[in-house]
PDB file of C-alpha atoms in Angstrom:
ATOM      1  CA  UNK A  26     -16.296  -2.218 -41.868  1.00 96.00           C
ATOM      2  CA  UNK A  27     -16.412   0.915 -40.272  1.00 98.00           C
ATOM      3  CA  UNK A  28     -15.992   1.187 -36.023  1.00 98.00           C
ATOM      4  CA  UNK A  29     -17.173   4.529 -34.515  1.00 98.00           C
ATOM      5  CA  UNK A  30     -15.151   5.376 -31.292  1.00 98.00           C
ATOM      6  CA  UNK A  31     -16.342   8.135 -29.047  1.00 98.00           C
ATOM      7  CA  UNK A  32     -13.890   9.810 -26.806  1.00 98.00           C
ATOM      8  CA  UNK A  33     -11.289   9.208 -28.847  1.00 98.00           C
ATOM      9  CA  UNK A  34      -8.991  11.808 -27.149  1.00 97.00           C
ATOM     10  CA  UNK A  35      -9.349  10.530 -24.263  1.00 96.00           C
ATOM     11  CA  UNK A  36      -7.697   8.053 -21.919  1.00 96.00           C
ATOM     12  CA  UNK A  37      -9.384   5.173 -22.713  1.00 97.00           C
ATOM     13  CA  UNK A  38     -10.049   5.914 -26.069  1.00 98.00           C
ATOM     14  CA  UNK A  39      -6.829   6.965 -27.414  1.00 98.00           C
ATOM     15  CA  UNK A  40      -5.475   3.873 -25.935  1.00 98.00           C
ATOM     16  CA  UNK A  41      -8.330   1.625 -27.999  1.00 98.00           C
ATOM     17  CA  UNK A  42      -7.981   3.364 -31.150  1.00 98.00           C
ATOM     18  CA  UNK A  43      -4.126   2.443 -31.111  1.00 97.00           C
ATOM     19  CA  UNK A  44      -5.052  -1.388 -30.244  1.00 97.00           C
ATOM     20  CA  UNK A  45      -7.902  -1.273 -32.604  1.00 97.00           C
ATOM     21  CA  UNK A  46      -4.773  -0.724 -35.423  1.00 93.00           C
ATOM     22  CA  UNK A  47      -2.887  -3.604 -34.457  1.00 93.00           C
ATOM     23  CA  UNK A  48      -5.887  -6.150 -33.681  1.00 94.00           C
ATOM     24  CA  UNK A  49      -8.190  -5.062 -36.167  1.00 95.00           C
ATOM     25  CA  UNK A  50      -6.280  -5.014 -39.924  1.00 92.00           C
ATOM     26  CA  UNK A  51      -8.631  -3.469 -42.168  1.00 93.00           C
ATOM     27  CA  UNK A  52     -11.626  -1.963 -40.113  1.00 97.00           C
ATOM     28  CA  UNK A  53     -11.647   1.767 -40.527  1.00 98.00           C
ATOM     29  CA  UNK A  54     -12.014   4.095 -37.235  1.00 98.00           C
ATOM     30  CA  UNK A  55     -14.409   7.140 -36.919  1.00 98.00           C
ATOM     31  CA  UNK A  56     -13.522   8.908 -33.874  1.00 98.00           C
ATOM     32  CA  UNK A  57     -15.828  11.999 -32.174  1.00 98.00           C
ATOM     33  CA  UNK A  58     -14.391  14.314 -29.222  1.00 98.00           C
ATOM     34  CA  UNK A  59     -15.372  17.202 -28.309  1.00 97.00           C
ATOM     35  CA  UNK A  60     -11.984  17.944 -26.135  1.00 96.00           C
ATOM     36  CA  UNK A  61     -13.781  18.784 -23.009  1.00 91.00           C
ATOM     37  CA  UNK A  62     -11.302  16.308 -21.193  1.00 90.00           C
ATOM     38  CA  UNK A  63      -9.102  14.775 -24.388  1.00 93.00           C
ATOM     39  CA  UNK A  64      -6.099  15.897 -25.339  1.00 95.00           C
ATOM     40  CA  UNK A  65      -5.996  17.188 -29.291  1.00 97.00           C
ATOM     41  CA  UNK A  66      -1.994  15.358 -29.236  1.00 96.00           C
ATOM     42  CA  UNK A  67      -3.526  11.910 -28.352  1.00 97.00           C
ATOM     43  CA  UNK A  68      -6.110  12.076 -31.762  1.00 98.00           C
ATOM     44  CA  UNK A  69      -4.338   9.480 -34.088  1.00 97.00           C
ATOM     45  CA  UNK A  70      -4.073  11.081 -37.337  1.00 97.00           C
ATOM     46  CA  UNK A  71      -5.070   8.313 -39.753  1.00 96.00           C
ATOM     47  CA  UNK A  72      -8.441   7.475 -38.363  1.00 98.00           C
ATOM     48  CA  UNK A  73     -11.594   9.639 -40.109  1.00 98.00           C
ATOM     49  CA  UNK A  74     -12.180  12.558 -36.786  1.00 98.00           C
ATOM     50  CA  UNK A  75     -15.092  14.771 -35.748  1.00 98.00           C
ATOM     51  CA  UNK A  76     -14.684  17.577 -33.095  1.00 98.00           C
ATOM     52  CA  UNK A  77     -18.198  17.120 -31.688  1.00 98.00           C
ATOM     53  CA  UNK A  78     -20.477  16.377 -29.061  1.00 97.00           C
ATOM     54  CA  UNK A  79     -22.084  13.138 -28.554  1.00 98.00           C
ATOM     55  CA  UNK A  80     -25.083  15.546 -27.720  1.00 97.00           C
ATOM     56  CA  UNK A  81     -25.252  17.121 -31.117  1.00 98.00           C
ATOM     57  CA  UNK A  82     -27.847  14.479 -33.176  1.00 97.00           C
ATOM     58  CA  UNK A  83     -27.744  16.396 -36.131  1.00 98.00           C
ATOM     59  CA  UNK A  84     -23.836  15.266 -36.359  1.00 98.00           C
ATOM     60  CA  UNK A  85     -24.477  11.861 -34.709  1.00 98.00           C
ATOM     61  CA  UNK A  86     -27.075  11.661 -37.827  1.00 98.00           C
ATOM     62  CA  UNK A  87     -23.995  13.051 -40.704  1.00 98.00           C
ATOM     63  CA  UNK A  88     -21.906  10.454 -38.903  1.00 98.00           C
ATOM     64  CA  UNK A  89     -23.689   7.299 -38.787  1.00 98.00           C
ATOM     65  CA  UNK A  90     -25.419   8.008 -42.289  1.00 98.00           C
ATOM     66  CA  UNK A  91     -21.689   8.690 -44.250  1.00 98.00           C
ATOM     67  CA  UNK A  92     -19.553   5.863 -42.753  1.00 98.00           C
ATOM     68  CA  UNK A  93     -22.520   3.421 -41.300  1.00 98.00           C
ATOM     69  CA  UNK A  94     -20.557   1.866 -38.776  1.00 98.00           C
ATOM     70  CA  UNK A  95     -21.094  -1.665 -37.207  1.00 98.00           C
ATOM     71  CA  UNK A  96     -20.160  -1.258 -34.012  1.00 98.00           C
ATOM     72  CA  UNK A  97     -20.037   1.568 -31.200  1.00 99.00           C
ATOM     73  CA  UNK A  98     -17.845   1.999 -28.613  1.00 98.00           C
ATOM     74  CA  UNK A  99     -19.166   4.425 -26.364  1.00 98.00           C
ATOM     75  CA  UNK A 100     -16.214   6.138 -24.152  1.00 98.00           C
ATOM     76  CA  UNK A 101     -17.240   9.570 -23.916  1.00 97.00           C
ATOM     77  CA  UNK A 102     -18.261  11.100 -20.865  1.00 95.00           C
ATOM     78  CA  UNK A 103     -17.676  14.285 -18.304  1.00 90.00           C
ATOM     79  CA  UNK A 104     -16.165  12.165 -16.061  1.00 83.00           C
ATOM     80  CA  UNK A 105     -15.264  12.469 -11.787  1.00 80.00           C
ATOM     81  CA  UNK A 106     -17.811  12.132  -8.822  1.00 81.00           C
ATOM     82  CA  UNK A 107     -16.551  15.539  -7.377  1.00 80.00           C
ATOM     83  CA  UNK A 108     -17.501  17.556 -10.555  1.00 85.00           C
ATOM     84  CA  UNK A 109     -20.884  15.995 -11.048  1.00 89.00           C
ATOM     85  CA  UNK A 110     -21.545  16.755  -7.475  1.00 88.00           C
ATOM     86  CA  UNK A 111     -20.781  20.414  -8.317  1.00 91.00           C
ATOM     87  CA  UNK A 112     -22.328  20.557 -11.927  1.00 91.00           C
ATOM     88  CA  UNK A 113     -25.243  17.959 -11.753  1.00 94.00           C
ATOM     89  CA  UNK A 114     -27.298  19.589 -15.018  1.00 95.00           C
ATOM     90  CA  UNK A 115     -24.028  19.666 -17.191  1.00 93.00           C
ATOM     91  CA  UNK A 116     -23.339  16.079 -16.137  1.00 94.00           C
ATOM     92  CA  UNK A 117     -26.751  14.656 -16.524  1.00 96.00           C
ATOM     93  CA  UNK A 118     -26.841  16.380 -20.485  1.00 95.00           C
ATOM     94  CA  UNK A 119     -23.644  15.283 -21.430  1.00 94.00           C
ATOM     95  CA  UNK A 120     -23.649  11.581 -20.015  1.00 97.00           C
ATOM     96  CA  UNK A 121     -27.812  11.059 -20.114  1.00 98.00           C
ATOM     97  CA  UNK A 122     -28.866  13.004 -22.871  1.00 97.00           C
ATOM     98  CA  UNK A 123     -25.243  12.184 -25.098  1.00 97.00           C
ATOM     99  CA  UNK A 124     -25.585   8.020 -24.528  1.00 98.00           C
ATOM    100  CA  UNK A 125     -29.654   8.239 -25.415  1.00 98.00           C
ATOM    101  CA  UNK A 126     -28.340  10.292 -28.469  1.00 98.00           C
ATOM    102  CA  UNK A 127     -26.189   7.426 -29.763  1.00 98.00           C
ATOM    103  CA  UNK A 128     -28.475   4.622 -29.019  1.00 98.00           C
ATOM    104  CA  UNK A 129     -30.892   6.496 -30.885  1.00 98.00           C
ATOM    105  CA  UNK A 130     -28.940   6.711 -33.943  1.00 98.00           C
ATOM    106  CA  UNK A 131     -27.135   3.006 -33.519  1.00 98.00           C
ATOM    107  CA  UNK A 132     -30.650   1.506 -33.506  1.00 98.00           C
ATOM    108  CA  UNK A 133     -32.158   3.486 -36.456  1.00 98.00           C
ATOM    109  CA  UNK A 134     -28.978   2.917 -38.224  1.00 98.00           C
ATOM    110  CA  UNK A 135     -28.780  -0.868 -37.185  1.00 98.00           C
ATOM    111  CA  UNK A 136     -25.441  -0.906 -35.269  1.00 98.00           C
ATOM    112  CA  UNK A 137     -24.811  -4.957 -34.544  1.00 98.00           C
ATOM    113  CA  UNK A 138     -23.751  -3.838 -30.829  1.00 98.00           C
ATOM    114  CA  UNK A 139     -23.076  -0.867 -28.791  1.00 99.00           C
ATOM    115  CA  UNK A 140     -20.424  -1.277 -26.021  1.00 99.00           C
ATOM    116  CA  UNK A 141     -20.716   1.362 -23.130  1.00 98.00           C
ATOM    117  CA  UNK A 142     -18.339   2.483 -20.760  1.00 98.00           C
ATOM    118  CA  UNK A 143     -19.736   2.182 -17.233  1.00 98.00           C
ATOM    119  CA  UNK A 144     -18.390   2.300 -14.161  1.00 96.00           C
ATOM    120  CA  UNK A 145     -17.547   0.160 -10.808  1.00 95.00           C
ATOM    121  CA  UNK A 146     -19.370   3.726  -9.297  1.00 93.00           C
ATOM    122  CA  UNK A 147     -22.534   2.341  -9.617  1.00 95.00           C
ATOM    123  CA  UNK A 148     -22.237  -0.018  -6.691  1.00 95.00           C
ATOM    124  CA  UNK A 149     -21.930   2.788  -4.361  1.00 92.00           C
ATOM    125  CA  UNK A 150     -19.661   0.610  -2.249  1.00 85.00           C
ATOM    126  CA  UNK A 151     -20.350  -3.082  -2.559  1.00 84.00           C
ATOM    127  CA  UNK A 152     -22.212  -5.087   0.259  1.00 85.00           C
ATOM    128  CA  UNK A 153     -19.904  -8.399  -0.816  1.00 92.00           C
ATOM    129  CA  UNK A 154     -16.127  -8.685  -2.156  1.00 95.00           C
ATOM    130  CA  UNK A 155     -15.178  -9.788  -4.176  1.00 97.00           C
ATOM    131  CA  UNK A 156     -18.222  -7.995  -6.119  1.00 97.00           C
ATOM    132  CA  UNK A 157     -20.630  -9.808  -8.000  1.00 97.00           C
ATOM    133  CA  UNK A 158     -23.088  -8.102 -10.323  1.00 97.00           C
ATOM    134  CA  UNK A 159     -25.965 -10.377  -9.470  1.00 96.00           C
ATOM    135  CA  UNK A 160     -25.534  -9.850  -5.698  1.00 95.00           C
ATOM    136  CA  UNK A 161     -24.817  -5.774  -5.543  1.00 95.00           C
ATOM    137  CA  UNK A 162     -27.536  -4.084  -6.751  1.00 95.00           C
ATOM    138  CA  UNK A 163     -26.661  -0.755  -7.991  1.00 96.00           C
ATOM    139  CA  UNK A 164     -26.725   1.785  -5.170  1.00 94.00           C
ATOM    140  CA  UNK A 165     -25.210   5.275  -6.764  1.00 94.00           C
ATOM    141  CA  UNK A 166     -23.844   7.912  -4.294  1.00 91.00           C
ATOM    142  CA  UNK A 167     -23.201  10.638  -6.778  1.00 92.00           C
ATOM    143  CA  UNK A 168     -24.784  12.091 -10.058  1.00 94.00           C
ATOM    144  CA  UNK A 169     -22.074  10.653 -11.558  1.00 94.00           C
ATOM    145  CA  UNK A 170     -23.099   7.187 -10.620  1.00 94.00           C
ATOM    146  CA  UNK A 171     -26.066   7.969 -10.988  1.00 96.00           C
ATOM    147  CA  UNK A 172     -25.499   8.755 -14.900  1.00 97.00           C
ATOM    148  CA  UNK A 173     -23.579   5.700 -15.382  1.00 97.00           C
ATOM    149  CA  UNK A 174     -26.264   3.567 -14.145  1.00 98.00           C
ATOM    150  CA  UNK A 175     -28.999   5.095 -16.532  1.00 98.00           C
ATOM    151  CA  UNK A 176     -27.121   4.817 -18.976  1.00 98.00           C
ATOM    152  CA  UNK A 177     -26.994   1.038 -18.769  1.00 98.00           C
ATOM    153  CA  UNK A 178     -30.689   1.135 -17.929  1.00 98.00           C
ATOM    154  CA  UNK A 179     -30.862   2.846 -21.637  1.00 98.00           C
ATOM    155  CA  UNK A 180     -28.987   0.327 -23.022  1.00 98.00           C
ATOM    156  CA  UNK A 181     -31.100  -2.737 -22.010  1.00 98.00           C
ATOM    157  CA  UNK A 182     -34.307  -0.876 -22.816  1.00 98.00           C
ATOM    158  CA  UNK A 183     -32.909   0.122 -26.056  1.00 98.00           C
ATOM    159  CA  UNK A 184     -31.874  -3.939 -26.613  1.00 98.00           C
ATOM    160  CA  UNK A 185     -35.597  -4.873 -25.930  1.00 98.00           C
ATOM    161  CA  UNK A 186     -37.711  -2.141 -27.374  1.00 98.00           C
ATOM    162  CA  UNK A 187     -35.252  -1.527 -30.722  1.00 98.00           C
ATOM    163  CA  UNK A 188     -33.383  -5.131 -31.430  1.00 98.00           C
ATOM    164  CA  UNK A 189     -30.418  -2.969 -30.754  1.00 98.00           C
ATOM    165  CA  UNK A 190     -28.096  -5.538 -29.060  1.00 98.00           C
ATOM    166  CA  UNK A 191     -26.022  -3.682 -26.056  1.00 98.00           C
ATOM    167  CA  UNK A 192     -24.075  -4.413 -23.282  1.00 98.00           C
ATOM    168  CA  UNK A 193     -22.245  -2.054 -20.290  1.00 98.00           C
ATOM    169  CA  UNK A 194     -18.579  -2.668 -19.028  1.00 98.00           C
ATOM    170  CA  UNK A 195     -18.234  -1.601 -15.607  1.00 98.00           C
ATOM    171  CA  UNK A 196     -14.542  -0.968 -15.450  1.00 97.00           C
ATOM    172  CA  UNK A 197     -12.721  -0.745 -12.105  1.00 97.00           C
ATOM    173  CA  UNK A 198      -9.716   1.781 -11.222  1.00 95.00           C
ATOM    174  CA  UNK A 199      -8.432   1.845 -14.392  1.00 96.00           C
ATOM    175  CA  UNK A 200      -4.890   3.222 -15.221  1.00 97.00           C
ATOM    176  CA  UNK A 201      -2.164   2.927 -17.818  1.00 97.00           C
ATOM    177  CA  UNK A 202      -0.097   5.491 -20.517  1.00 96.00           C
ATOM    178  CA  UNK A 203      -1.840   8.487 -21.297  1.00 94.00           C
ATOM    179  CA  UNK A 204      -3.425   8.768 -17.678  1.00 94.00           C
ATOM    180  CA  UNK A 205      -2.031  11.942 -16.694  1.00 90.00           C
ATOM    181  CA  UNK A 206      -1.900  13.074 -13.260  1.00 86.00           C
ATOM    182  CA  UNK A 207      -4.091  15.831 -13.429  1.00 77.00           C
ATOM    183  CA  UNK A 208      -6.702  14.281 -15.706  1.00 73.00           C
ATOM    184  CA  UNK A 209     -10.523  13.561 -14.434  1.00 65.00           C
ATOM    185  CA  UNK A 210     -10.094   9.703 -14.252  1.00 66.00           C
ATOM    186  CA  UNK A 211      -6.493   9.812 -12.779  1.00 81.00           C
ATOM    187  CA  UNK A 212      -5.972   7.275 -10.199  1.00 89.00           C
ATOM    188  CA  UNK A 213      -3.540   7.151  -6.906  1.00 93.00           C
ATOM    189  CA  UNK A 214      -1.092   5.796  -9.326  1.00 96.00           C
ATOM    190  CA  UNK A 215      -1.116   8.540 -12.142  1.00 95.00           C
ATOM    191  CA  UNK A 216      -1.030  11.133  -9.081  1.00 92.00           C
ATOM    192  CA  UNK A 217       1.660   9.994  -7.360  1.00 95.00           C
ATOM    193  CA  UNK A 218       3.628   9.579 -10.945  1.00 95.00           C
ATOM    194  CA  UNK A 219       2.575  13.029 -11.996  1.00 93.00           C
ATOM    195  CA  UNK A 220       4.393  14.349  -8.833  1.00 92.00           C
ATOM    196  CA  UNK A 221       7.289  12.433  -8.585  1.00 93.00           C
ATOM    197  CA  UNK A 222       8.380  12.890 -12.552  1.00 91.00           C
ATOM    198  CA  UNK A 223       7.388  16.484 -12.475  1.00 83.00           C
ATOM    199  CA  UNK A 224       7.606  20.113 -10.813  1.00 66.00           C
ATOM    200  CA  UNK A 225       4.920  21.664  -8.210  1.00 63.00           C
ATOM    201  CA  UNK A 226       2.786  19.286  -7.059  1.00 73.00           C
ATOM    202  CA  UNK A 227       2.707  17.590  -4.255  1.00 82.00           C
ATOM    203  CA  UNK A 228       1.862  13.595  -3.306  1.00 89.00           C
ATOM    204  CA  UNK A 229      -1.034  12.741  -0.465  1.00 91.00           C
ATOM    205  CA  UNK A 230      -2.857   9.947   1.359  1.00 93.00           C
ATOM    206  CA  UNK A 231      -6.028  10.214   2.308  1.00 91.00           C
ATOM    207  CA  UNK A 232      -6.169   7.729   5.360  1.00 93.00           C
ATOM    208  CA  UNK A 233      -3.829   5.194   6.474  1.00 96.00           C
ATOM    209  CA  UNK A 234      -3.162   3.573   2.999  1.00 96.00           C
ATOM    210  CA  UNK A 235      -4.386  -0.017   4.392  1.00 96.00           C
ATOM    211  CA  UNK A 236      -7.547   1.145   1.999  1.00 95.00           C
ATOM    212  CA  UNK A 237      -7.026  -1.566  -1.595  1.00 96.00           C
ATOM    213  CA  UNK A 238      -8.053  -1.249  -5.242  1.00 96.00           C
ATOM    214  CA  UNK A 239      -8.831  -3.451  -7.917  1.00 97.00           C
ATOM    215  CA  UNK A 240      -6.971  -1.861 -10.513  1.00 97.00           C
ATOM    216  CA  UNK A 241      -7.384  -2.289 -13.906  1.00 98.00           C
ATOM    217  CA  UNK A 242      -4.762  -2.496 -16.544  1.00 98.00           C
ATOM    218  CA  UNK A 243      -5.761  -0.007 -19.504  1.00 98.00           C
ATOM    219  CA  UNK A 244      -4.800  -2.763 -21.815  1.00 98.00           C
ATOM    220  CA  UNK A 245      -7.338  -5.222 -19.987  1.00 98.00           C
ATOM    221  CA  UNK A 246      -9.926  -2.298 -20.418  1.00 98.00           C
ATOM    222  CA  UNK A 247      -8.862  -2.725 -23.996  1.00 98.00           C
ATOM    223  CA  UNK A 248      -9.046  -6.153 -24.463  1.00 98.00           C
ATOM    224  CA  UNK A 249     -12.420  -6.247 -22.493  1.00 98.00           C
ATOM    225  CA  UNK A 250     -13.714  -3.969 -25.549  1.00 98.00           C
ATOM    226  CA  UNK A 251     -12.370  -5.943 -28.424  1.00 98.00           C
ATOM    227  CA  UNK A 252     -13.761  -9.325 -26.744  1.00 98.00           C
ATOM    228  CA  UNK A 253     -17.179  -7.411 -26.466  1.00 98.00           C
ATOM    229  CA  UNK A 254     -17.370  -6.725 -30.252  1.00 98.00           C
ATOM    230  CA  UNK A 255     -15.975 -10.240 -31.061  1.00 97.00           C
ATOM    231  CA  UNK A 256     -18.601 -12.181 -28.657  1.00 97.00           C
ATOM    232  CA  UNK A 257     -20.493 -14.344 -30.291  1.00 95.00           C
ATOM    233  CA  UNK A 258     -23.429 -14.544 -28.275  1.00 95.00           C
ATOM    234  CA  UNK A 259     -25.995 -11.857 -27.926  1.00 98.00           C
ATOM    235  CA  UNK A 260     -25.151  -9.447 -24.780  1.00 98.00           C
ATOM    236  CA  UNK A 261     -29.023  -8.323 -24.664  1.00 98.00           C
ATOM    237  CA  UNK A 262     -28.075  -5.573 -22.668  1.00 98.00           C
ATOM    238  CA  UNK A 263     -25.951  -7.155 -20.017  1.00 98.00           C
ATOM    239  CA  UNK A 264     -23.825  -5.169 -17.519  1.00 98.00           C
ATOM    240  CA  UNK A 265     -20.367  -6.869 -16.388  1.00 98.00           C
ATOM    241  CA  UNK A 266     -17.875  -6.257 -14.498  1.00 98.00           C
ATOM    242  CA  UNK A 267     -13.958  -5.392 -15.737  1.00 98.00           C
ATOM    243  CA  UNK A 268     -11.127  -5.398 -13.722  1.00 98.00           C
ATOM    244  CA  UNK A 269      -8.234  -7.652 -12.473  1.00 97.00           C
ATOM    245  CA  UNK A 270      -9.636  -9.068  -9.573  1.00 96.00           C
ATOM    246  CA  UNK A 271      -7.585  -8.903  -7.725  1.00 96.00           C
ATOM    247  CA  UNK A 272      -7.073  -6.184  -4.973  1.00 96.00           C
ATOM    248  CA  UNK A 273      -3.776  -4.202  -3.696  1.00 98.00           C
ATOM    249  CA  UNK A 274      -3.359  -1.827  -1.137  1.00 98.00           C
ATOM    250  CA  UNK A 275      -2.236   1.777  -1.845  1.00 97.00           C
ATOM    251  CA  UNK A 276       1.261   1.204   0.163  1.00 97.00           C
ATOM    252  CA  UNK A 277       2.022  -1.660  -1.942  1.00 98.00           C
ATOM    253  CA  UNK A 278       1.428   0.289  -4.584  1.00 98.00           C
ATOM    254  CA  UNK A 279       3.654   3.321  -3.119  1.00 97.00           C
ATOM    255  CA  UNK A 280       6.032   0.457  -2.532  1.00 98.00           C
ATOM    256  CA  UNK A 281       6.402  -1.087  -6.465  1.00 98.00           C
ATOM    257  CA  UNK A 282       6.216   2.549  -7.642  1.00 97.00           C
ATOM    258  CA  UNK A 283       9.258   3.385  -5.556  1.00 97.00           C
ATOM    259  CA  UNK A 284      11.071   0.039  -6.258  1.00 97.00           C
ATOM    260  CA  UNK A 285      10.330   0.248 -10.643  1.00 97.00           C
ATOM    261  CA  UNK A 286      11.267   4.508 -10.434  1.00 96.00           C
ATOM    262  CA  UNK A 287      14.283   3.918  -7.914  1.00 96.00           C
ATOM    263  CA  UNK A 288      12.692   7.302  -6.375  1.00 95.00           C
ATOM    264  CA  UNK A 289      10.854   7.209  -2.866  1.00 94.00           C
ATOM    265  CA  UNK A 290       7.781   9.443  -2.611  1.00 93.00           C
ATOM    266  CA  UNK A 291       7.034  11.790   0.096  1.00 91.00           C
ATOM    267  CA  UNK A 292       3.250  11.452   1.206  1.00 92.00           C
ATOM    268  CA  UNK A 293       1.284  14.042   2.210  1.00 92.00           C
ATOM    269  CA  UNK A 294      -0.700  12.993   5.097  1.00 92.00           C
ATOM    270  CA  UNK A 295      -4.344  13.727   5.229  1.00 93.00           C
ATOM    271  CA  UNK A 296      -7.617  12.870   6.605  1.00 91.00           C
ATOM    272  CA  UNK A 297      -9.658   9.813   4.982  1.00 86.00           C
ATOM    273  CA  UNK A 298     -12.239  11.059   2.206  1.00 75.00           C
ATOM    274  CA  UNK A 299     -15.390  11.643   3.021  1.00 72.00           C
ATOM    275  CA  UNK A 300     -17.340   8.615   1.861  1.00 66.00           C
ATOM    276  CA  UNK A 301     -14.452   7.064   0.321  1.00 76.00           C
ATOM    277  CA  UNK A 302     -14.980   3.307  -0.474  1.00 82.00           C
ATOM    278  CA  UNK A 303     -12.737   1.032   1.713  1.00 89.00           C
ATOM    279  CA  UNK A 304     -12.265  -1.623  -0.435  1.00 92.00           C
ATOM    280  CA  UNK A 305     -13.050  -2.420  -4.417  1.00 94.00           C
ATOM    281  CA  UNK A 306     -13.025  -6.223  -5.578  1.00 97.00           C
ATOM    282  CA  UNK A 307     -14.184  -7.565  -8.746  1.00 98.00           C
ATOM    283  CA  UNK A 308     -15.969 -10.762  -9.569  1.00 98.00           C
ATOM    284  CA  UNK A 309     -15.294 -11.104 -13.303  1.00 98.00           C
ATOM    285  CA  UNK A 310     -16.680 -14.623 -13.486  1.00 98.00           C
ATOM    286  CA  UNK A 311     -19.581 -13.384 -15.572  1.00 98.00           C
ATOM    287  CA  UNK A 312     -17.362 -11.438 -18.243  1.00 98.00           C
ATOM    288  CA  UNK A 313     -15.520 -14.242 -18.850  1.00 98.00           C
ATOM    289  CA  UNK A 314     -18.381 -16.238 -19.219  1.00 98.00           C
ATOM    290  CA  UNK A 315     -20.438 -14.012 -21.769  1.00 98.00           C
ATOM    291  CA  UNK A 316     -17.448 -12.094 -23.487  1.00 98.00           C
ATOM    292  CA  UNK A 317     -14.472 -14.960 -22.914  1.00 98.00           C
ATOM    293  CA  UNK A 318     -12.688 -11.473 -21.259  1.00 98.00           C
ATOM    294  CA  UNK A 319      -9.374 -12.594 -19.117  1.00 97.00           C
ATOM    295  CA  UNK A 320      -6.692  -9.710 -18.161  1.00 97.00           C
ATOM    296  CA  UNK A 321      -3.860 -10.682 -19.865  1.00 96.00           C
ATOM    297  CA  UNK A 322      -1.640  -7.759 -18.001  1.00 98.00           C
ATOM    298  CA  UNK A 323      -1.347  -8.278 -14.240  1.00 97.00           C
ATOM    299  CA  UNK A 324      -0.772  -5.653 -12.041  1.00 97.00           C
ATOM    300  CA  UNK A 325       2.547  -5.243 -11.565  1.00 97.00           C
ATOM    301  CA  UNK A 326       3.274  -5.745 -15.403  1.00 98.00           C
ATOM    302  CA  UNK A 327       1.125  -2.727 -15.647  1.00 98.00           C
ATOM    303  CA  UNK A 328       2.785  -0.499 -12.990  1.00 98.00           C
ATOM    304  CA  UNK A 329       5.965  -1.081 -14.396  1.00 98.00           C
ATOM    305  CA  UNK A 330       4.540  -0.302 -17.796  1.00 98.00           C
ATOM    306  CA  UNK A 331       3.165   2.858 -16.748  1.00 98.00           C
ATOM    307  CA  UNK A 332       6.227   3.827 -14.115  1.00 98.00           C
ATOM    308  CA  UNK A 333       8.063   3.678 -17.771  1.00 97.00           C
ATOM    309  CA  UNK A 334       5.709   6.105 -19.622  1.00 97.00           C
ATOM    310  CA  UNK A 335       6.238   8.648 -16.937  1.00 95.00           C
ATOM    311  CA  UNK A 336      10.423   7.905 -17.012  1.00 95.00           C
ATOM    312  CA  UNK A 337      10.010   8.750 -20.877  1.00 94.00           C
ATOM    313  CA  UNK A 338       8.117  12.001 -20.601  1.00 88.00           C
ATOM    314  CA  UNK A 339       9.878  13.247 -17.467  1.00 79.00           C
TER     315      UNK A 339
END
């Protein structure tokens, strides 16, 4: 069996490829990345790799025709809310045209299931916590969030019109080894650790630090994607939350990092970020029912592993 992994040089994609080599023995992995945000050093040399964009229909046709992937894992995107605000056309081409091109190729080449990396940003600030998919309708507040939501809509359309089974995974605040502090997807965790273990960068805190996030360790996201591939029931375009199901304040994050690192984080205090969501907290019951998803790594254990990775790099 062959699988296609888009964005294989990125943070989540490279972690996923690494896990596949352990958990999917005998599976051939084909990767594609244009290095717009990914790192060349993150590409596993053992996979079949294509440098290029998912918007390149001719390239996609060659890949699908030659390798005939049974499953597609779509991690590739031009990320970051602020960048999408500044570059709405460019990010729309990459994030919407790209997924439609992939879905089209996947449907024509009879892929078994298309697994899409979506984002909790599509909620635009959930009305109820913990956030249930059925109680919080998408309300995107940025081009990036709108693009991610459009991807979900196209996944559902391709399931209904073309018989391509799809599932959209709405990630909450993913962190872990391989996430650099200067990454477009960086969380406050990686930003603070980057400043703690490198020179020339400063740590800052926007607001009072009592805002909280449902941080999701990257191994749990990887597990969600594997569970989505293995799910016996047809997903039919469903969209589900992928998170830990708990929330942690930024003050507590600071305390735990200092405990694990033995270092003190000197924070520059800044005004609250405009439009920032105060709290995120996902209800993951739907992912548990549909996919059998259960986060295996706790937040504290994931944080300890992340601190250890930064120590090793220092």
